[in-house]
XYZ file of N, CA and C in Angstrom:
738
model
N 15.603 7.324 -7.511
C 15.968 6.163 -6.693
C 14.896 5.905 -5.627
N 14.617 7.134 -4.796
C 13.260 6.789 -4.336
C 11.839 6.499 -4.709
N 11.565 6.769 -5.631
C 10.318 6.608 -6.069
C 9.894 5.508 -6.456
N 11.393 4.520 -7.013
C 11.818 3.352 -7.386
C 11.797 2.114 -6.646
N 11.846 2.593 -5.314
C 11.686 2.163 -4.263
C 9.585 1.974 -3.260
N 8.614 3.110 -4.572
C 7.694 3.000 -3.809
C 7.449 4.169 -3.180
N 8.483 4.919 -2.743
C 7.804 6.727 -2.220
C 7.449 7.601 -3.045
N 6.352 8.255 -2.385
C 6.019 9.117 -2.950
C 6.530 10.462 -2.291
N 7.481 11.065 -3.745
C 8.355 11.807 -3.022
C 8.261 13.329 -3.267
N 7.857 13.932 -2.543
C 7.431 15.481 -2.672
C 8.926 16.452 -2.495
N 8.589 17.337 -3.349
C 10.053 18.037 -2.832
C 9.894 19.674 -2.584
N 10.740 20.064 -1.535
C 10.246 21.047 -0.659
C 11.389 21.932 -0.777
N 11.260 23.496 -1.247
C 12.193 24.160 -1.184
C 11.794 25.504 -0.722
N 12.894 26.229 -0.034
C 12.661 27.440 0.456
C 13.269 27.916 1.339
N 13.106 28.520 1.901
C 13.765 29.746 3.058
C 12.859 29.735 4.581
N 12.534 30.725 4.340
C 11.410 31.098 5.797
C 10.313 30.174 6.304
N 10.087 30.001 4.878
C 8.377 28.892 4.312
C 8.960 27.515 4.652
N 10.093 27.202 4.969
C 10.042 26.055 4.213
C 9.332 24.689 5.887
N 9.461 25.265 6.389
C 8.612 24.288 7.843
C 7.049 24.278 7.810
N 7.082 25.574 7.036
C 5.292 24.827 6.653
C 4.947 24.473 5.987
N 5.943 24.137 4.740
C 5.830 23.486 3.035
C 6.456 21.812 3.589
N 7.097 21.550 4.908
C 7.559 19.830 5.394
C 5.849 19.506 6.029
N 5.321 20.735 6.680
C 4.104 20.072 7.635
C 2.689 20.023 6.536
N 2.733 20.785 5.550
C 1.993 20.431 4.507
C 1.784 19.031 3.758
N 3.208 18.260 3.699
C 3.167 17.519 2.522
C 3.385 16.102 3.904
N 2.899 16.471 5.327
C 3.003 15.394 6.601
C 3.738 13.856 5.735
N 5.156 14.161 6.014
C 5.689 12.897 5.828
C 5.881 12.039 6.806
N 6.536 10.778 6.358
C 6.633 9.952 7.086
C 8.306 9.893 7.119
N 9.122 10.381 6.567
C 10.427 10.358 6.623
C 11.002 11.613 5.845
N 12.145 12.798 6.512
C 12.573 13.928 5.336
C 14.444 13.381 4.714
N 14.099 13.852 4.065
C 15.694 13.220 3.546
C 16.497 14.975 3.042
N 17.563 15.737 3.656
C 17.414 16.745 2.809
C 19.327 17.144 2.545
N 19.378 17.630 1.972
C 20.846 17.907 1.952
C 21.306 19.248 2.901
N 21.567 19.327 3.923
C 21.526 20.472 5.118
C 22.750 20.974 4.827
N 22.552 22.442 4.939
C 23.919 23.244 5.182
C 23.315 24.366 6.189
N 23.370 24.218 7.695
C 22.858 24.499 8.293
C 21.609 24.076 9.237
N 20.753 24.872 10.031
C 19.411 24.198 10.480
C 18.194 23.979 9.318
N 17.583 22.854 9.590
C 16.506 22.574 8.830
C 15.322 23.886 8.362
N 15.328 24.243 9.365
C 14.694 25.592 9.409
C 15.060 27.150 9.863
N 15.625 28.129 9.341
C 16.542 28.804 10.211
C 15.367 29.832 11.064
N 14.624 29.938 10.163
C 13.263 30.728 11.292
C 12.765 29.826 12.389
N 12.602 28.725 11.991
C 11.972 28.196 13.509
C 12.481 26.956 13.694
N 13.825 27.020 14.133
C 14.518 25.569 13.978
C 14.054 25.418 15.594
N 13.225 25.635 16.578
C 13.395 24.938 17.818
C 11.970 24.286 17.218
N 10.964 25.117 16.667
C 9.757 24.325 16.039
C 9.704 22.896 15.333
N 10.814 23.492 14.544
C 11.067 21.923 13.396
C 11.483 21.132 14.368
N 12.389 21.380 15.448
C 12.760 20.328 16.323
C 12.108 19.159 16.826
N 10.630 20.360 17.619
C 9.231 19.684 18.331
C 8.644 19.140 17.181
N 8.267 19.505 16.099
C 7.305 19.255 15.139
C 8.019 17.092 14.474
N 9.816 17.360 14.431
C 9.828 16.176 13.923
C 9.743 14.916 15.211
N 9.942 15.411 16.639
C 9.910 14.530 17.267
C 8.548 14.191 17.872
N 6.950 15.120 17.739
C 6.147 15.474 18.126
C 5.515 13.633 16.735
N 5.903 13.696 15.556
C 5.391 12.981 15.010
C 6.109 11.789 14.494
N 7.568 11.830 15.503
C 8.639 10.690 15.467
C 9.031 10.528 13.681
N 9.200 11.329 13.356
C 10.032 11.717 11.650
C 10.999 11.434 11.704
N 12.111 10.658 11.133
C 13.648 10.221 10.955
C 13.864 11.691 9.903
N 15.145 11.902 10.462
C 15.730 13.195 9.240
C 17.038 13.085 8.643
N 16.948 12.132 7.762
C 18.555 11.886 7.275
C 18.830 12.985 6.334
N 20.119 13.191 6.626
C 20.814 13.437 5.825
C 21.997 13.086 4.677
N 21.472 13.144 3.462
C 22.540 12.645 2.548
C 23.511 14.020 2.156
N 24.520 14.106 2.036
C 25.874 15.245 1.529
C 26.190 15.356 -0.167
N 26.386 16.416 -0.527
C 27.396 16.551 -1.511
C 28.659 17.569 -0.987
N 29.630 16.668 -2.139
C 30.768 17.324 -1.469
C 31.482 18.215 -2.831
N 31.646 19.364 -2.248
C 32.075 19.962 -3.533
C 33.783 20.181 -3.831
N 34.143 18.685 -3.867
C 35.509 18.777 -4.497
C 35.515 17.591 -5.077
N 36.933 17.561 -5.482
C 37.021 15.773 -6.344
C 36.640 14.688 -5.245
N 36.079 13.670 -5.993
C 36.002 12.330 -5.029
C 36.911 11.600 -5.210
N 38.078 11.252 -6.341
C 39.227 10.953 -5.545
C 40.321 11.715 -4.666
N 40.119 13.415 -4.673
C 40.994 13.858 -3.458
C 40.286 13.604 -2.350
N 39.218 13.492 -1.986
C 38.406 13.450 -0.483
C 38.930 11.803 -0.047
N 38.687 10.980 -0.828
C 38.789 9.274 -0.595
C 40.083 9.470 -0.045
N 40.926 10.364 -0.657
C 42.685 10.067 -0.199
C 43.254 11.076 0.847
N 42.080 11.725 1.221
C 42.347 12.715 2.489
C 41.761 11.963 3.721
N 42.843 11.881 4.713
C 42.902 11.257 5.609
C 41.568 11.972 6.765
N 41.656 13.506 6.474
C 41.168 14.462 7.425
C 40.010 14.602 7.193
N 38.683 13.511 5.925
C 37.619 13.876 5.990
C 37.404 15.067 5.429
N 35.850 15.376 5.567
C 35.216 16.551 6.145
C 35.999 17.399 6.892
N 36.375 18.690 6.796
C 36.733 19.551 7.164
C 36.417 21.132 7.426
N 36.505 21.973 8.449
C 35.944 23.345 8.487
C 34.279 23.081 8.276
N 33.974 24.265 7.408
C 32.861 24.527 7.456
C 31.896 23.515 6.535
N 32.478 22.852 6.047
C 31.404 21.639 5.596
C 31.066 20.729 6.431
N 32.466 20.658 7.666
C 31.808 19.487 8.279
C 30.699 20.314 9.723
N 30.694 21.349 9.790
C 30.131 22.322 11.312
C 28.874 22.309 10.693
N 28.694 23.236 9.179
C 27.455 22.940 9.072
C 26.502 22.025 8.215
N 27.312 21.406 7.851
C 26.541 20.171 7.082
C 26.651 18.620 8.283
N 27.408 18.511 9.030
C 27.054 17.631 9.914
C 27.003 17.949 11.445
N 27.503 19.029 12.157
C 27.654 18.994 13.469
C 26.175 19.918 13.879
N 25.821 20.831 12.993
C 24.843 21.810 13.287
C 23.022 20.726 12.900
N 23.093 20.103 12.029
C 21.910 18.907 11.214
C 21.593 18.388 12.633
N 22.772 17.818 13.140
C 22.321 16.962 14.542
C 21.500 17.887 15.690
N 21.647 18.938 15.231
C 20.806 19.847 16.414
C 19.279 19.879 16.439
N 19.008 19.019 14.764
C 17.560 18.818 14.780
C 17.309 17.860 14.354
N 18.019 16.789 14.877
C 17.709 15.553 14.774
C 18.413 14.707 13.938
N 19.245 15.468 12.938
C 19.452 14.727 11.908
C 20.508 13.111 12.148
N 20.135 12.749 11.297
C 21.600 11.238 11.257
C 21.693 10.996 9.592
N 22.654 9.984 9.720
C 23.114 9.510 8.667
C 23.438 10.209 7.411
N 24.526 11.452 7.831
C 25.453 11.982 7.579
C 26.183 11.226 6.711
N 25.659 10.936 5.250
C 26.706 10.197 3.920
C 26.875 10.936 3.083
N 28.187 11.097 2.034
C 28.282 11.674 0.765
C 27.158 10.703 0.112
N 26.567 11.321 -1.230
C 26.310 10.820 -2.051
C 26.468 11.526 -3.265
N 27.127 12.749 -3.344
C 27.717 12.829 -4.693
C 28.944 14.099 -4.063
N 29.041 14.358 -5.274
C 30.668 14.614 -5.611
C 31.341 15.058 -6.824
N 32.052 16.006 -6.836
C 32.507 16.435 -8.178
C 33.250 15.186 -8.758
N 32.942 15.013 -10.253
C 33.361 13.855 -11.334
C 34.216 14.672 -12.348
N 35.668 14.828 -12.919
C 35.503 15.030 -14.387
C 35.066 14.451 -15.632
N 34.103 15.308 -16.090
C 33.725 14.654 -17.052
C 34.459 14.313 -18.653
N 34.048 14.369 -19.716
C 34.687 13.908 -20.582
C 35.949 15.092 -21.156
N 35.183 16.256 -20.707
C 36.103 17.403 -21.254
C 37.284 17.734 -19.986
N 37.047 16.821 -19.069
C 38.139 17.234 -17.926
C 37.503 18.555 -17.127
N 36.228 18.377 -17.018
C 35.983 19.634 -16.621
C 35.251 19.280 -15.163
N 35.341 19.363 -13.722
C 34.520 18.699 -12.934
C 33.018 19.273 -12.552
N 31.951 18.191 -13.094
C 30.841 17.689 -13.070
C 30.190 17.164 -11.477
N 29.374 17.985 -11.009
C 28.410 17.025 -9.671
C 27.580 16.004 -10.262
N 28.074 14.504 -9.133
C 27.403 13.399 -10.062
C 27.151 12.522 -8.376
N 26.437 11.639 -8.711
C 26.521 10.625 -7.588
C 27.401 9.375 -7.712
N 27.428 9.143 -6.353
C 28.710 8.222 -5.848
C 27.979 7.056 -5.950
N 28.791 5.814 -6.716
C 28.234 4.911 -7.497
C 27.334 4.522 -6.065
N 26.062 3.647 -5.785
C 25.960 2.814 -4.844
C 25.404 3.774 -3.783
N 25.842 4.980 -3.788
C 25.411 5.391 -2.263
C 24.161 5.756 -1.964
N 23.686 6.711 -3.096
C 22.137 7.150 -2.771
C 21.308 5.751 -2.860
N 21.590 4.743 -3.396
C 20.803 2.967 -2.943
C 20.783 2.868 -1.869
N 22.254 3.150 -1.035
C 22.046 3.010 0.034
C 21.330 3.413 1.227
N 21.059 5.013 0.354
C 20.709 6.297 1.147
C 19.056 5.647 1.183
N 18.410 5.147 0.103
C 17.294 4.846 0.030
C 16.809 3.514 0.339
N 17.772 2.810 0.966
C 17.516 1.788 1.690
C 17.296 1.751 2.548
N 17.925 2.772 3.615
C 17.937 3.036 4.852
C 16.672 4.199 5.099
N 15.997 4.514 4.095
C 15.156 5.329 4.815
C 14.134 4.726 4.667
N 13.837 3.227 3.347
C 12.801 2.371 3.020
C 12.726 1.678 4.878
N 13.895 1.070 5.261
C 13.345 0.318 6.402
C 12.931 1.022 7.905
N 13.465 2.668 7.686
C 13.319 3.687 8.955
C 11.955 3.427 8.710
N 11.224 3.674 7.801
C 9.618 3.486 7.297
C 8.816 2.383 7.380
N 9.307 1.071 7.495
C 8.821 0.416 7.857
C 9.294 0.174 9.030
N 10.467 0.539 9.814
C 10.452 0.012 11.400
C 9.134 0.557 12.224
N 9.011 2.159 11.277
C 8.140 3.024 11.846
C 6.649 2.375 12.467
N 6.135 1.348 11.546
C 5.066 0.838 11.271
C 5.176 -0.902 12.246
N 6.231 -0.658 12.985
C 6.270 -2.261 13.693
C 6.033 -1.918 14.794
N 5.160 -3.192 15.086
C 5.044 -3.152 16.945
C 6.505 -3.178 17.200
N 6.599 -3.049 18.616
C 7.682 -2.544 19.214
C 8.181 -4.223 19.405
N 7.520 -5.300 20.008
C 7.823 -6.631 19.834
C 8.627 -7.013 19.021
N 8.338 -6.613 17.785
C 9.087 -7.088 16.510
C 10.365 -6.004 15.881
N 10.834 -5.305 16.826
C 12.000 -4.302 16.504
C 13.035 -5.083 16.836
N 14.504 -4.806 16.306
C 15.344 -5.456 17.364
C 16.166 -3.859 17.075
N 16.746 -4.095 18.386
C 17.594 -2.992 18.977
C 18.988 -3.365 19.355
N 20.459 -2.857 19.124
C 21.382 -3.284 19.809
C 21.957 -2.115 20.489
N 22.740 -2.737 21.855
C 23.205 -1.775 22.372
C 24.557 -1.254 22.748
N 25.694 -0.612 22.479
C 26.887 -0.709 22.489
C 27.614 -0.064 23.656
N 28.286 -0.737 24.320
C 28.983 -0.098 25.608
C 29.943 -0.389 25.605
N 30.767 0.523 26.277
C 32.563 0.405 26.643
C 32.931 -0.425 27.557
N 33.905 -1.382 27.088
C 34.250 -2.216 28.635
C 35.627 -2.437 28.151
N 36.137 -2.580 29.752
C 37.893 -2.776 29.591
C 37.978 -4.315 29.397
N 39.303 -4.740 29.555
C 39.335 -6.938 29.503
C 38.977 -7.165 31.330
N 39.342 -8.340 30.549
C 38.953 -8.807 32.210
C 37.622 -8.359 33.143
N 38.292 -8.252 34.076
C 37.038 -8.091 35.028
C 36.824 -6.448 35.287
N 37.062 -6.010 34.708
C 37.042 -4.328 34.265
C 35.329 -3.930 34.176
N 34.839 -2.974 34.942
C 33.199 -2.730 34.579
C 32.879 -2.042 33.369
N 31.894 -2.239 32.845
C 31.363 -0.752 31.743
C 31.545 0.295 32.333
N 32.179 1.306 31.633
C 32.170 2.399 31.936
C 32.137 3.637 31.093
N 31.945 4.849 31.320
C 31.541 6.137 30.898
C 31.759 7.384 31.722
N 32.843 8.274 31.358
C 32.660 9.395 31.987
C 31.865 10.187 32.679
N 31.553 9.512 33.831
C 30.546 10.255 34.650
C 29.313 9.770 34.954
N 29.370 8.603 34.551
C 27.869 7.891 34.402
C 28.147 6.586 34.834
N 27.146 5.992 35.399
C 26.717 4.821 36.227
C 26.311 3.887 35.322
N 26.957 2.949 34.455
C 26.485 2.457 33.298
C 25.396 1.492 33.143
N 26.087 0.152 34.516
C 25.222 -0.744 34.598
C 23.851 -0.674 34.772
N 24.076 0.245 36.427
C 22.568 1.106 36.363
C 21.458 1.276 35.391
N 22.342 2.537 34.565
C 21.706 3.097 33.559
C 20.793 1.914 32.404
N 22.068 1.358 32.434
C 21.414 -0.018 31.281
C 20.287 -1.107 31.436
N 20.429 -1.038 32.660
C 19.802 -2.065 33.510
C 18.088 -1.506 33.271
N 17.965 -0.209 33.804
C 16.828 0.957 34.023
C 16.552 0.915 32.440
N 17.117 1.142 31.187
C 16.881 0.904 29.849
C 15.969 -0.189 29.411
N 16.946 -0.877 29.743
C 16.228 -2.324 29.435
C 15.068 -2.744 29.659
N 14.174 -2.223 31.370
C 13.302 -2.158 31.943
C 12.395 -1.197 31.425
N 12.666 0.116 30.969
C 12.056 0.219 29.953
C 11.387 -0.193 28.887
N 12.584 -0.227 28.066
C 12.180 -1.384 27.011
C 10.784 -2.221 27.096
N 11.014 -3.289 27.944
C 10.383 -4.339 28.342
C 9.133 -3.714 28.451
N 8.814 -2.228 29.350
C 7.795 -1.728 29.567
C 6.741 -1.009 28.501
N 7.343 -1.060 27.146
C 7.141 -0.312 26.113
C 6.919 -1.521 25.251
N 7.229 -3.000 25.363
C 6.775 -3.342 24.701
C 7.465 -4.747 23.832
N 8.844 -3.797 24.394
C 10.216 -4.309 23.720
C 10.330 -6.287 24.216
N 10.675 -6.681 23.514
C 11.324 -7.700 23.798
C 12.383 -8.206 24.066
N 13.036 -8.486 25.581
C 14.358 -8.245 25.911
C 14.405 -9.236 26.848
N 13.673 -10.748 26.608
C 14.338 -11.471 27.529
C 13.913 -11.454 29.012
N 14.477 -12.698 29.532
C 13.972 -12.230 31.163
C 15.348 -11.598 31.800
N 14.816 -10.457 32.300
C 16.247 -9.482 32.984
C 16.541 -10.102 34.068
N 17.778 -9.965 34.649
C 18.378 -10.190 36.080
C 17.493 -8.893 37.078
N 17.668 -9.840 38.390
C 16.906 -9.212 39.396
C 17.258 -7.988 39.707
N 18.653 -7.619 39.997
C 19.356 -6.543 40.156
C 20.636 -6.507 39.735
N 21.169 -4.855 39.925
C 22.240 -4.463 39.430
C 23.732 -5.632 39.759
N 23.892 -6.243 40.705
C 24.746 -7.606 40.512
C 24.432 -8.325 39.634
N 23.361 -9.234 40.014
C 23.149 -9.976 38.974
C 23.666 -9.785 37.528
N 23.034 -8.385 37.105
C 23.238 -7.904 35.443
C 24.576 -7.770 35.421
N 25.637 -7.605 36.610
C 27.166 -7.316 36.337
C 27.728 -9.035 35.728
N 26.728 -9.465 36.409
C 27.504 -10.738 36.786
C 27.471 -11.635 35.114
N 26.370 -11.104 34.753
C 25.886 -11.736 33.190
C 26.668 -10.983 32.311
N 26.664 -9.802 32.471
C 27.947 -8.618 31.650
C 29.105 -10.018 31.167
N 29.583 -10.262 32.570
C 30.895 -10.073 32.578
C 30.885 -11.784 31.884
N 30.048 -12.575 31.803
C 30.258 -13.764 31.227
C 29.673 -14.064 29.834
N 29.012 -13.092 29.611
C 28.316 -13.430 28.360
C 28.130 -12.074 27.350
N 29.659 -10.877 27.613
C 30.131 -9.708 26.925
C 31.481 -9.223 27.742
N 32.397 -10.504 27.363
C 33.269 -10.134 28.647
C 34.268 -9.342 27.163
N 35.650 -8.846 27.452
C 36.666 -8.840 26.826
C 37.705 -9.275 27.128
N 38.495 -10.065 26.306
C 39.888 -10.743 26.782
C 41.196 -9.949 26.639
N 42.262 -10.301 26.904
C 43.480 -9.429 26.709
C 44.003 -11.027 25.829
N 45.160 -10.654 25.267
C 45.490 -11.934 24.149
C 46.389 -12.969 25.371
N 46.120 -12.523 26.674
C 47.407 -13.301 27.338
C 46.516 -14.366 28.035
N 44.993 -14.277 27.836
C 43.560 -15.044 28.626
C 43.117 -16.129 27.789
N 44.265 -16.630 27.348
C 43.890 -17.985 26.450
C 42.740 -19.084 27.058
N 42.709 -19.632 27.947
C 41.911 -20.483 28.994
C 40.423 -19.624 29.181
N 40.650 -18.328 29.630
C 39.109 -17.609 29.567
C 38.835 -17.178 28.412
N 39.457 -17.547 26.913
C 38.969 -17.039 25.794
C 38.098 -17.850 25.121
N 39.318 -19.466 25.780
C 38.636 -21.392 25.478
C 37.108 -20.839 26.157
N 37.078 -20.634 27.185
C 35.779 -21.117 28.143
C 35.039 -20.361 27.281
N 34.847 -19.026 27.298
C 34.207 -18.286 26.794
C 33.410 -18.699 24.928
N 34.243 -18.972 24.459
C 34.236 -19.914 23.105
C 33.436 -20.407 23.025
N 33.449 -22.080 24.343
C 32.509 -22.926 24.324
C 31.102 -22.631 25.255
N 31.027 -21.812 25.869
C 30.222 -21.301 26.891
C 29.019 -20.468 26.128
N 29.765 -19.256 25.713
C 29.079 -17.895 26.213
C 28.991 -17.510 24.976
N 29.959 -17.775 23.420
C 29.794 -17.154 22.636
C 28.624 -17.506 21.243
N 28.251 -16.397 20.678
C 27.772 -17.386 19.259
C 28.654 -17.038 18.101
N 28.896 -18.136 17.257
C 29.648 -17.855 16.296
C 28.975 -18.122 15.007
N 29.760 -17.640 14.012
C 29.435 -17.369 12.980
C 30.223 -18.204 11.889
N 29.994 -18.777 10.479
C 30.816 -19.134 9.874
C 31.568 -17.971 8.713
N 33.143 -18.286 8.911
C 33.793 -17.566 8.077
C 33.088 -16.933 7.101
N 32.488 -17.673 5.579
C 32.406 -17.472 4.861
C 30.575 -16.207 4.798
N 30.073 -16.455 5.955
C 29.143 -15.164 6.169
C 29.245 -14.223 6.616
N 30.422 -14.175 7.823
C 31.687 -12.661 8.178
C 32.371 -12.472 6.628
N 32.776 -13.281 5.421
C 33.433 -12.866 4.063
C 32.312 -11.783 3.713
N 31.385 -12.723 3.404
C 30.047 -11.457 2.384
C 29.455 -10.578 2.889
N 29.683 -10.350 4.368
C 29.213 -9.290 5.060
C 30.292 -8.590 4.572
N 31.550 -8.771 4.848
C 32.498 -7.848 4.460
C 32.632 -7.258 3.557
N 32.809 -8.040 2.419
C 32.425 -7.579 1.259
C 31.346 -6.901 0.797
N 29.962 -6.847 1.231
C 29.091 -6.050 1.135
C 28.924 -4.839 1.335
N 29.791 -4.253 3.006
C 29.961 -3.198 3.433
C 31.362 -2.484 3.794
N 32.849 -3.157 3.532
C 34.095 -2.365 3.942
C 34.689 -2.109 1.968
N 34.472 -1.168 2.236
C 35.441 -1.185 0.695
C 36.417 -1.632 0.851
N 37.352 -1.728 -0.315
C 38.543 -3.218 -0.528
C 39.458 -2.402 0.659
N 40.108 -1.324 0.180
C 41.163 -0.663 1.000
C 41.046 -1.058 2.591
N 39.603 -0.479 2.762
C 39.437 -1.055 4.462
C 40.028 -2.226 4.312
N 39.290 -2.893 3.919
C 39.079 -4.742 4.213
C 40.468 -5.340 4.224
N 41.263 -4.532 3.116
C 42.417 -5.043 3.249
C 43.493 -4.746 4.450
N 43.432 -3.366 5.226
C 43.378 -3.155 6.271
C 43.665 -3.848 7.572
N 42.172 -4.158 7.328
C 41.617 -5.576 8.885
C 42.590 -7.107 8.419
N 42.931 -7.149 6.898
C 43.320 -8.185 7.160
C 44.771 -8.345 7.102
N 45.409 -7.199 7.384
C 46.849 -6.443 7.074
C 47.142 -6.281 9.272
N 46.076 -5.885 9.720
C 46.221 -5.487 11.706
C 45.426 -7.074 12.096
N 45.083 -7.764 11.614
C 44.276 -8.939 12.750
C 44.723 -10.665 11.800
């Protein structure tokens, strides 16, 4: 699937060796199936080494039980598949924590490891554009940013942290690096003040500030391109879901 895609894809196996068999073959992206640290001899090395040359480290999963009992288990990942195949990966960077295969029975009823229709495409989609974001001026990135806010006139907030601040100081960053972010507000008011009109949240009883907001502040979208987004990415069950609560 990758190669299919254009990589040239080296594959690296081992134990002790295996951090100098990743710095040998100097990639530009590792993709690996983790059960545990990337490196168990020198996982603070692999740490420096992938952020030293800004390396994305996804991880794709197999799961070793049926894929229709996992789909119908509410509880996920569980115990020790989920500690060290996803909670321990993140200690060196890793993301994008997906199954992509899964025990199948096969014809004799006997269960078979196979991949999950669609996913490793996906898996290799997402590491085709980590690879080319890699390669963009910073101008031409776009970035989004997600924060907690109550309705109304409620601030961003975060356990322990100064949000607006924080965001504000981000952004300025950004800008300083390269980013393209608009002309910022002067100060921390100001930026509250834009928060709150142009990422506000309503309660369902703010009909009049939901109107204003509507015609004001929001951009919208037509139905039928929220449909094929949907369809592209919630499987049916979800989808049916969202349209079962909203």
């Amino acid at each position: 699937v990758l190669e299919r895609r254009g990589f040239n894809v080296v594959g690296v196996s081992g134990g002790s060796g295996r951090l100098a068999l990743i710095r040998a073959a100097a990639p530009d992206i590792v993709l690996a199936m983790p059960h545990g640290r990337v490196s168990d001899q020198e996982p603070e090395e692999a740490v420096r080494y992938f952020a030293e040359r800004n390396i994305p480290y996804l991880c794709p999963l197999k799961l070793y039980r049926r894929y229709s009992e996992y789909r119908d288990d509410p509880r996920g990942l569980v115990g020790g598949m989920a500690s060290q195949s996803i909670f321990v990966p993140e200690l060196d960077g890793g993301t994008r924590m997906q199954l992509v295969a899964a025990l199948f029975p096969n014809e004799r009823g006997i269960d078979d490891m196979a991949l999950i229709p669609g996913r490793m495409e996906l898996m290799a989609e997402h590491a085709m554009r980590l690879v080319r974001l890699r390669k963009k001026p910073n101008r031409e990135k776009k970035i989004a940013v997600v924060f907690y806010k109550g309705p109304g006139k409620n601030a961003m907030h975060a356990a322990g942290l100064e949000v607006a601040p924080s965001l504000l100081a981000l952004l300025h960053r950004l800008k300083a690096e390269g980013y393209e972010v608009g002309e910022l507000p002067a100060d921390e008011k100001a930026f509250q003040e834009r928060i709150q009109k142009h990422a506000a949240v309503f309660g369902t009883y703010a009909e009049g500030a939901i109107d204003r907001f509507l015609r004001d502040g929001a951009t919208l979208i037509p139905v039928s391109d929220y449909l094929k987004w949907r369809a592209a990415q919630l499987p049916e069950a979800l989808a049916d879901d969202v349209d079962r609560e909203y």
